C-alpha cells in the first residue's frame, strides 16, 4: 500500500479568537491584582494590597477549580488511529529506562490530508532502535486534536500488518500542526494583558505614587519630607497662634545638616500651608517660621515683627547652609562640637535678606553672615 504526499488544511482554528480572549482577560486580571499588591504596599494602603492579594488568590483558585470541572464534564475524546512515517527523532539524556524522544512525523489519516506533527514521547531504551527515520508506525490521536499524537509501540495485528506493508511520502513542512493553546500568540497576548492591567492600576494611583518624588519630597507612601526613608527618621509639623504672632515648627529626628534634610523639611512645612515667613530659624532638629503665611507676598499683621516683609521659604539656598555652618566653625576655631543655629530675616537697616549663622562651643560663641544666595559677606567673628 502506498500513501502519496497530499496537502490541505491543517488544524481547525475556529476557537482561536475565544482562546485569545480568554488569555487576555486572565492576563489582565492577574496583572491588575499583582500591581494592586505592589502599589498598595508602596503607598501604604492596606486595603489596596490586601484586596489585590485576595483577588489574585481568588482568580488562581477559580481557574484551577473551573478547569478541573470542565475537564470532568467534557466527554472522552474520540480516538483516531492512523499510519505515520518518522521524519526525524532525537533522544534526550535520561537516567531512567524510559527516555524522552523528540519525533517529527508525517501522519496520514484516512479522513483528512496528510500533515506533519512534532511531539515528544518517552520510549524504553530497548525499543528506541526500532524507531529509525523513514519507518512507518501506527499512531493514535484525539479526533479534534491532531497535534496530540502518540506512537503505539504495540499496535494490534491488523494495524501492525498495514504498517509493515505501507510506504509513505513526506508531507510538506508547511503542513506542520501545533497546539493552538501553546502558540506564541497566546503567550504574547497574555503578557501584553498583564502589562495593561498593571498599567491601569498604576495610572489610577499615580497621584499617590508620584507625588513630589524629589529629594526629601512627599514621595511614594505619602510621608512628608521623606520621613520614612530610614527607621530613625521621623518628622512632625506643629503650629501655634496667638494675638501677637503665628509660628509653625517642624521637628525631625535626623540632623538638619544631613544632605537634603533642610529642603525636605521645608517641603513638609509647605504641605502644612507654610510657604512664607518674616523670620526663620533652623537648628539641629527643628525649623521654626514666624509670621508665616501661604502666599509669597505681604507682611506680618501682628506681633513684634509687624510690618516686616515676608519672604518665600522655598527660595532660600538650603543646599549652601550646611557648608556655612562648617565654615563658621572652621573660621572661629570652635571645632565641630557644640551647638549651632541659623537665623534668616531682613536686615533692619538695609531690608536685605540676611542669613546669620551662630555657632557655640566650649570656648565661646561666634557668628557668620551671608546674603540671600548663601554667599559669605562676613566671616565668623572670634569667640566671645
Short mmCIF file of C-alpha atoms in Angstrom, two decimals:
data_model
loop_
_atom_site.label_atom_id
_atom_site.label_comp_id
_atom_site.label_asym_id
_atom_site.label_seq_id
_atom_site.Cartn_x
_atom_site.Cartn_y
_atom_site.Cartn_z
CA UNK A 1 0.00 0.00 0.00
CA UNK A 2 1.36 3.40 -0.98
CA UNK A 3 0.28 6.67 0.61
CA UNK A 4 1.14 9.66 -1.55
CA UNK A 5 2.01 13.15 -0.45
CA UNK A 6 -1.05 15.37 -0.08
CA UNK A 7 -1.65 18.88 1.06
CA UNK A 8 -4.63 20.55 2.59
CA UNK A 9 -5.81 22.49 5.56
CA UNK A 10 -4.20 21.84 8.87
CA UNK A 11 -5.98 22.06 12.21
CA UNK A 12 -9.24 23.90 12.70
CA UNK A 13 -8.71 27.34 14.16
CA UNK A 14 -12.32 28.36 14.82
CA UNK A 15 -11.71 28.57 18.55
CA UNK A 16 -8.62 30.81 18.20
CA UNK A 17 -10.41 34.14 18.96
CA UNK A 18 -12.09 32.64 22.02
CA UNK A 19 -8.85 31.26 23.44
CA UNK A 20 -7.04 34.52 22.74
CA UNK A 21 -9.79 36.47 24.51
CA UNK A 22 -9.58 34.12 27.49
CA UNK A 23 -5.81 34.60 27.67
CA UNK A 24 -6.24 38.39 27.51
CA UNK A 25 -8.86 38.50 30.26
CA UNK A 26 -6.92 36.22 32.56
CA UNK A 27 -3.67 38.12 31.98
CA UNK A 28 -5.32 41.50 32.56
CA UNK A 29 -6.89 40.42 35.83
CA UNK A 30 -3.64 38.86 37.09
CA UNK A 31 -1.61 41.94 36.12
CA UNK A 32 -4.06 44.29 37.84
CA UNK A 33 -4.13 42.18 41.01
CA UNK A 34 -0.34 41.94 41.27
CA UNK A 35 0.05 45.66 40.57
CA UNK A 36 -2.51 46.42 43.28
CA UNK A 37 -0.41 44.46 45.78
CA UNK A 38 2.80 46.31 44.85
CA UNK A 39 1.21 49.78 44.64
CA UNK A 40 -0.70 49.23 47.88
CA UNK A 41 2.49 48.35 49.73
CA UNK A 42 4.37 51.34 48.27
CA UNK A 43 1.72 53.94 49.10
CA UNK A 44 0.82 52.30 52.40
CA UNK A 45 -2.81 51.40 51.65
CA UNK A 46 -3.57 48.08 53.32
CA UNK A 47 -7.00 47.83 51.68
CA UNK A 48 -5.44 48.03 48.21
CA UNK A 49 -2.68 45.48 48.63
CA UNK A 50 -4.90 43.21 50.74
CA UNK A 51 -7.66 43.35 48.13
CA UNK A 52 -5.18 42.72 45.32
CA UNK A 53 -3.68 39.71 47.08
CA UNK A 54 -7.12 38.30 47.88
CA UNK A 55 -8.37 38.78 44.33
CA UNK A 56 -5.23 37.17 42.90
CA UNK A 57 -5.73 34.10 45.11
CA UNK A 58 -9.40 34.00 44.11
CA UNK A 59 -8.50 34.02 40.41
CA UNK A 60 -5.96 31.24 40.89
CA UNK A 61 -8.39 29.04 42.82
CA UNK A 62 -11.29 29.80 40.47
CA UNK A 63 -9.21 28.99 37.38
CA UNK A 64 -7.99 25.71 38.87
CA UNK A 65 -11.46 24.61 40.02
CA UNK A 66 -13.25 25.63 36.83
CA UNK A 67 -10.60 23.93 34.71
CA UNK A 68 -10.96 20.71 36.67
CA UNK A 69 -14.77 20.79 36.45
CA UNK A 70 -14.63 21.47 32.72
CA UNK A 71 -12.33 18.52 32.19
CA UNK A 72 -14.57 16.32 34.32
CA UNK A 73 -17.72 17.29 32.36
CA UNK A 74 -16.07 17.05 28.97
CA UNK A 75 -16.80 13.77 27.14
CA UNK A 76 -13.91 11.47 26.45
CA UNK A 77 -12.43 12.48 23.09
CA UNK A 78 -12.89 10.12 20.19
CA UNK A 79 -9.62 8.44 19.36
CA UNK A 80 -8.37 8.04 15.79
CA UNK A 81 -5.73 5.60 14.60
CA UNK A 82 -3.55 6.26 11.55
CA UNK A 83 -0.28 5.38 9.90
CA UNK A 84 2.66 7.75 10.17
CA UNK A 85 6.23 7.92 8.95
CA UNK A 86 9.10 9.01 11.18
CA UNK A 87 10.82 12.03 9.63
CA UNK A 88 13.34 12.51 12.43
CA UNK A 89 13.96 11.57 16.02
CA UNK A 90 16.21 12.92 18.77
CA UNK A 91 16.63 11.27 22.13
CA UNK A 92 17.42 13.42 25.17
CA UNK A 93 19.54 12.27 28.07
CA UNK A 94 17.84 10.45 30.88
CA UNK A 95 18.74 8.29 33.82
CA UNK A 96 15.66 6.06 33.72
CA UNK A 97 14.67 3.18 31.46
CA UNK A 98 12.24 5.39 29.52
CA UNK A 99 14.00 8.18 27.61
CA UNK A 100 12.17 11.27 26.21
CA UNK A 101 12.46 11.24 22.41
CA UNK A 102 11.54 14.18 20.19
CA UNK A 103 9.81 12.98 16.99
CA UNK A 104 8.73 14.65 13.77
CA UNK A 105 6.19 12.50 11.89
CA UNK A 106 4.19 12.63 8.72
CA UNK A 107 0.71 11.43 9.72
CA UNK A 108 -1.68 10.08 7.07
CA UNK A 109 -5.24 9.95 8.48
CA UNK A 110 -7.98 8.31 6.45
CA UNK A 111 -10.33 11.30 6.74
CA UNK A 112 -8.05 14.28 6.06
CA UNK A 113 -4.88 15.19 4.13
CA UNK A 114 -1.51 14.09 5.44
CA UNK A 115 0.26 16.53 7.77
CA UNK A 116 3.37 16.84 9.89
CA UNK A 117 3.49 16.93 13.67
CA UNK A 118 6.29 17.41 16.20
CA UNK A 119 6.00 15.99 19.71
CA UNK A 120 7.90 14.22 22.48
CA UNK A 121 7.26 10.71 23.80
CA UNK A 122 9.06 8.54 26.31
CA UNK A 123 10.41 5.35 24.72
CA UNK A 124 12.11 2.49 26.50
CA UNK A 125 15.82 2.24 25.81
CA UNK A 126 15.34 -1.26 24.49
CA UNK A 127 12.75 -0.11 21.90
CA UNK A 128 14.48 3.05 20.59
CA UNK A 129 16.39 1.15 17.89
CA UNK A 130 13.05 0.02 16.48
CA UNK A 131 12.04 3.57 15.52
CA UNK A 132 14.51 4.67 12.83
CA UNK A 133 13.74 7.52 10.39
CA UNK A 134 11.56 6.56 7.37
CA UNK A 135 9.89 3.75 9.29
CA UNK A 136 6.10 3.61 9.12
CA UNK A 137 4.47 3.33 12.55
CA UNK A 138 0.96 3.32 13.98
CA UNK A 139 -0.19 6.43 15.90
CA UNK A 140 -3.25 7.45 17.87
CA UNK A 141 -4.67 10.95 18.47
CA UNK A 142 -7.95 12.60 19.56
CA UNK A 143 -10.23 13.36 16.63
CA UNK A 144 -10.25 17.13 17.25
CA UNK A 145 -6.64 17.43 18.40
CA UNK A 146 -4.47 16.09 15.59
CA UNK A 147 -1.34 17.51 17.23
CA UNK A 148 -1.70 15.26 20.30
CA UNK A 149 -0.09 12.20 18.71
CA UNK A 150 1.10 9.05 20.48
CA UNK A 151 3.06 6.25 18.82
CA UNK A 152 1.59 2.84 19.57
CA UNK A 153 4.57 0.70 20.45
CA UNK A 154 2.47 -2.48 20.30
CA UNK A 155 -0.44 -1.94 17.85
CA UNK A 156 -2.98 -4.66 17.14
CA UNK A 157 -2.27 -7.23 14.44
CA UNK A 158 -4.30 -5.51 11.72
CA UNK A 159 -2.57 -2.12 12.11
CA UNK A 160 0.83 -3.78 12.56
CA UNK A 161 0.31 -5.58 9.21
CA UNK A 162 -0.78 -2.38 7.47
CA UNK A 163 2.27 -0.52 8.79
CA UNK A 164 4.60 -3.28 7.60
CA UNK A 165 3.14 -3.18 4.07
CA UNK A 166 2.80 0.62 3.69
CA UNK A 167 5.18 3.09 2.13
CA UNK A 168 4.73 6.85 2.52
CA UNK A 169 5.90 10.16 1.11
CA UNK A 170 6.76 13.09 3.35
CA UNK A 171 4.20 15.81 3.89
CA UNK A 172 5.41 19.38 3.27
CA UNK A 173 6.80 21.22 6.28
CA UNK A 174 4.07 23.84 5.77
CA UNK A 175 1.50 21.29 6.95
CA UNK A 176 3.02 21.11 10.46
CA UNK A 177 0.23 21.39 13.05
CA UNK A 178 0.63 22.74 16.57
CA UNK A 179 -1.43 23.04 19.69
CA UNK A 180 -3.11 26.47 19.33
CA UNK A 181 -3.07 26.94 23.10
CA UNK A 182 0.72 26.57 23.09
CA UNK A 183 1.44 29.05 20.32
CA UNK A 184 3.43 32.22 20.88
CA UNK A 185 0.40 34.38 20.10
CA UNK A 186 -1.26 33.32 23.34
CA UNK A 187 1.89 33.99 25.35
CA UNK A 188 2.24 37.42 23.76
CA UNK A 189 -1.42 38.30 24.35
CA UNK A 190 -1.19 37.18 27.99
CA UNK A 191 1.99 39.22 28.55
CA UNK A 192 0.50 42.36 26.98
CA UNK A 193 -2.67 41.93 29.03
CA UNK A 194 -0.66 41.59 32.25
CA UNK A 195 1.23 44.79 31.44
CA UNK A 196 -2.00 46.60 30.54
CA UNK A 197 -3.71 45.53 33.76
CA UNK A 198 -0.72 46.66 35.80
CA UNK A 199 -0.56 49.97 33.91
CA UNK A 200 -4.23 50.69 34.66
CA UNK A 201 -3.65 50.30 38.41
CA UNK A 202 -0.53 52.48 38.29
CA UNK A 203 -2.42 55.19 36.39
CA UNK A 204 -5.32 55.10 38.83
CA UNK A 205 -2.96 55.67 41.78
CA UNK A 206 -0.33 57.78 40.02
CA UNK A 207 -1.08 60.78 42.25
CA UNK A 208 -0.11 58.82 45.36
CA UNK A 209 2.86 57.12 43.70
CA UNK A 210 4.49 60.15 42.10
CA UNK A 211 3.61 62.96 44.47
CA UNK A 212 6.77 65.11 44.61
CA UNK A 213 9.44 62.44 44.48
CA UNK A 214 12.31 64.93 44.62
CA UNK A 215 14.93 64.82 47.35
CA UNK A 216 13.03 64.57 50.57
CA UNK A 217 9.74 65.38 48.85
CA UNK A 218 6.47 63.67 49.60
CA UNK A 219 7.00 60.59 47.53
CA UNK A 220 5.62 57.10 47.43
CA UNK A 221 3.93 56.31 50.66
CA UNK A 222 2.70 59.88 51.20
CA UNK A 223 5.03 60.69 54.12
CA UNK A 224 6.06 64.33 54.07
CA UNK A 225 9.69 65.18 53.90
CA UNK A 226 10.84 61.63 53.31
CA UNK A 227 10.24 60.92 56.97
CA UNK A 228 10.12 57.20 56.33
CA UNK A 229 13.38 56.97 54.40
CA UNK A 230 15.03 55.24 57.33
CA UNK A 231 13.82 53.71 60.56
CA UNK A 232 15.32 56.54 62.60
CA UNK A 233 13.80 59.37 60.57
CA UNK A 234 10.53 60.98 61.57
CA UNK A 235 9.03 64.39 61.04
CA UNK A 236 6.24 66.37 62.67
CA UNK A 237 4.89 69.83 61.95
CA UNK A 238 3.09 71.86 64.59
CA UNK A 239 1.77 75.38 64.69
CA UNK A 240 0.66 77.86 67.32
CA UNK A 241 -1.27 81.09 67.02
CA UNK A 242 -1.50 83.96 69.48
CA UNK A 243 -2.68 87.53 69.39
CA UNK A 244 0.84 88.72 68.61
CA UNK A 245 2.16 86.18 66.08
CA UNK A 246 1.83 82.85 64.34
CA UNK A 247 4.65 80.32 64.43
CA UNK A 248 4.99 76.90 62.80
CA UNK A 249 7.71 74.44 63.76
CA UNK A 250 8.91 71.26 62.03
CA UNK A 251 10.82 68.66 64.05
CA UNK A 252 12.85 65.73 62.76
CA UNK A 253 15.00 63.09 64.43
CA UNK A 254 17.66 63.49 61.73
CA UNK A 255 20.20 66.31 61.79
CA UNK A 256 19.36 69.26 59.59
CA UNK A 257 22.96 69.16 58.36
CA UNK A 258 22.34 65.90 56.51
CA UNK A 259 22.24 66.31 52.75
CA UNK A 260 18.75 67.21 51.55
CA UNK A 261 17.22 67.28 55.04
CA UNK A 262 16.64 71.06 55.16
CA UNK A 263 15.00 71.13 51.76
CA UNK A 264 12.76 68.16 52.56
CA UNK A 265 11.70 69.70 55.88
CA UNK A 266 10.75 72.97 54.18
CA UNK A 267 8.68 71.00 51.71
CA UNK A 268 6.95 69.36 54.67
CA UNK A 269 6.16 72.83 56.00
CA UNK A 270 4.74 73.75 52.60
CA UNK A 271 2.39 70.78 52.83
CA UNK A 272 1.18 72.29 56.12
CA UNK A 273 0.41 75.53 54.20
CA UNK A 274 3.53 77.32 55.44
CA UNK A 275 5.33 78.88 52.47
CA UNK A 276 6.36 82.39 53.65
CA UNK A 277 7.67 83.93 56.87
CA UNK A 278 9.08 87.13 58.26
CA UNK A 279 11.62 85.32 60.48
CA UNK A 280 13.05 81.84 60.06
CA UNK A 281 15.30 79.75 62.34
CA UNK A 282 16.99 76.41 61.71
CA UNK A 283 18.59 74.33 64.47
CA UNK A 284 19.91 70.78 64.77
CA UNK A 285 16.49 69.11 64.73
CA UNK A 286 13.97 71.93 64.25
CA UNK A 287 12.80 74.60 61.82
CA UNK A 288 10.68 77.50 63.09
CA UNK A 289 8.91 80.01 60.84
CA UNK A 290 7.38 83.13 62.41
CA UNK A 291 4.83 85.44 60.82
CA UNK A 292 4.02 82.58 58.43
CA UNK A 293 1.59 82.61 55.58
CA UNK A 294 0.56 80.74 52.48
CA UNK A 295 1.45 83.43 49.94
CA UNK A 296 4.71 84.76 48.62
CA UNK A 297 3.96 88.42 49.27
CA UNK A 298 2.59 90.55 52.07
CA UNK A 299 3.66 91.41 55.57
CA UNK A 300 3.02 90.07 59.00
CA UNK A 301 -0.01 91.67 60.58
CA UNK A 302 0.73 91.15 64.23
CA UNK A 303 3.41 90.65 66.85
CA UNK A 304 6.85 92.16 67.22
CA UNK A 305 7.62 91.59 63.54
CA UNK A 306 4.56 93.54 62.38
CA UNK A 307 5.30 95.44 59.18
CA UNK A 308 8.30 93.29 58.27
CA UNK A 309 8.22 91.98 54.67
CA UNK A 310 7.85 88.24 54.30
CA UNK A 311 9.99 86.03 52.07
CA UNK A 312 9.43 82.79 50.23
CA UNK A 313 10.83 79.86 52.23
CA UNK A 314 11.34 77.78 49.09
CA UNK A 315 13.71 80.40 47.63
CA UNK A 316 16.41 80.03 50.31
CA UNK A 317 19.72 78.30 49.42
CA UNK A 318 19.30 75.27 51.70
CA UNK A 319 21.99 73.31 49.88
CA UNK A 320 24.53 76.01 50.92
CA UNK A 321 23.53 76.29 54.58
CA UNK A 322 25.35 73.19 55.96
CA UNK A 323 28.55 74.50 54.36
CA UNK A 324 28.03 77.87 56.08
CA UNK A 325 27.80 76.12 59.44
CA UNK A 326 31.05 74.26 58.74
CA UNK A 327 32.71 77.49 57.62
CA UNK A 328 31.57 79.31 60.77
CA UNK A 329 33.04 76.58 62.96
CA UNK A 330 36.29 76.49 61.00
CA UNK A 331 36.73 80.30 60.86
CA UNK A 332 36.09 80.72 64.57
CA UNK A 333 38.27 77.80 65.61
CA UNK A 334 35.46 76.32 67.72
CA UNK A 335 35.70 72.91 66.08
CA UNK A 336 32.83 70.61 65.26
CA UNK A 337 31.49 70.21 68.77
CA UNK A 338 28.82 72.42 70.27
CA UNK A 339 25.51 73.81 69.04
CA UNK A 340 24.59 75.93 66.03
CA UNK A 341 21.63 77.81 64.63
CA UNK A 342 20.74 79.76 61.50
CA UNK A 343 18.56 82.88 61.65
CA UNK A 344 17.15 84.29 58.40
CA UNK A 345 15.34 87.60 58.09
CA UNK A 346 15.53 91.10 56.65
CA UNK A 347 18.21 93.48 57.89
CA UNK A 348 16.64 96.31 59.87
CA UNK A 349 18.75 98.94 58.11
CA UNK A 350 19.02 97.78 54.51
CA UNK A 351 15.96 95.50 54.36
CA UNK A 352 18.12 92.95 52.53
CA UNK A 353 17.57 89.31 53.37
CA UNK A 354 20.41 88.17 55.65
CA UNK A 355 21.48 84.70 56.79
CA UNK A 356 23.13 84.66 60.24
CA UNK A 357 24.92 81.52 61.38
CA UNK A 358 25.70 81.27 65.09
CA UNK A 359 27.97 78.53 66.43
CA UNK A 360 28.74 77.85 70.07
CA UNK A 361 31.45 75.78 71.69
CA UNK A 362 33.31 75.42 74.95
CA UNK A 363 35.43 78.47 74.11
CA UNK A 364 32.52 80.79 73.35
CA UNK A 365 30.17 81.88 70.55
CA UNK A 366 30.82 83.17 67.01
CA UNK A 367 28.68 84.38 64.12
CA UNK A 368 28.88 84.44 60.33
CA UNK A 369 26.77 86.42 57.85
CA UNK A 370 25.74 85.59 54.28
CA UNK A 371 23.40 87.08 51.70
CA UNK A 372 20.18 85.57 50.34
CA UNK A 373 22.16 83.41 47.89
CA UNK A 374 24.38 81.93 50.58
CA UNK A 375 27.48 84.00 49.70
CA UNK A 376 29.53 84.89 52.78
CA UNK A 377 29.63 88.63 53.49
CA UNK A 378 31.20 88.46 56.94
CA UNK A 379 33.31 85.59 58.27
CA UNK A 380 32.79 84.22 61.73
CA UNK A 381 33.93 86.55 64.44
CA UNK A 382 36.29 85.41 67.17
CA UNK A 383 34.70 83.54 70.06
CA UNK A 384 33.30 85.75 72.78
#
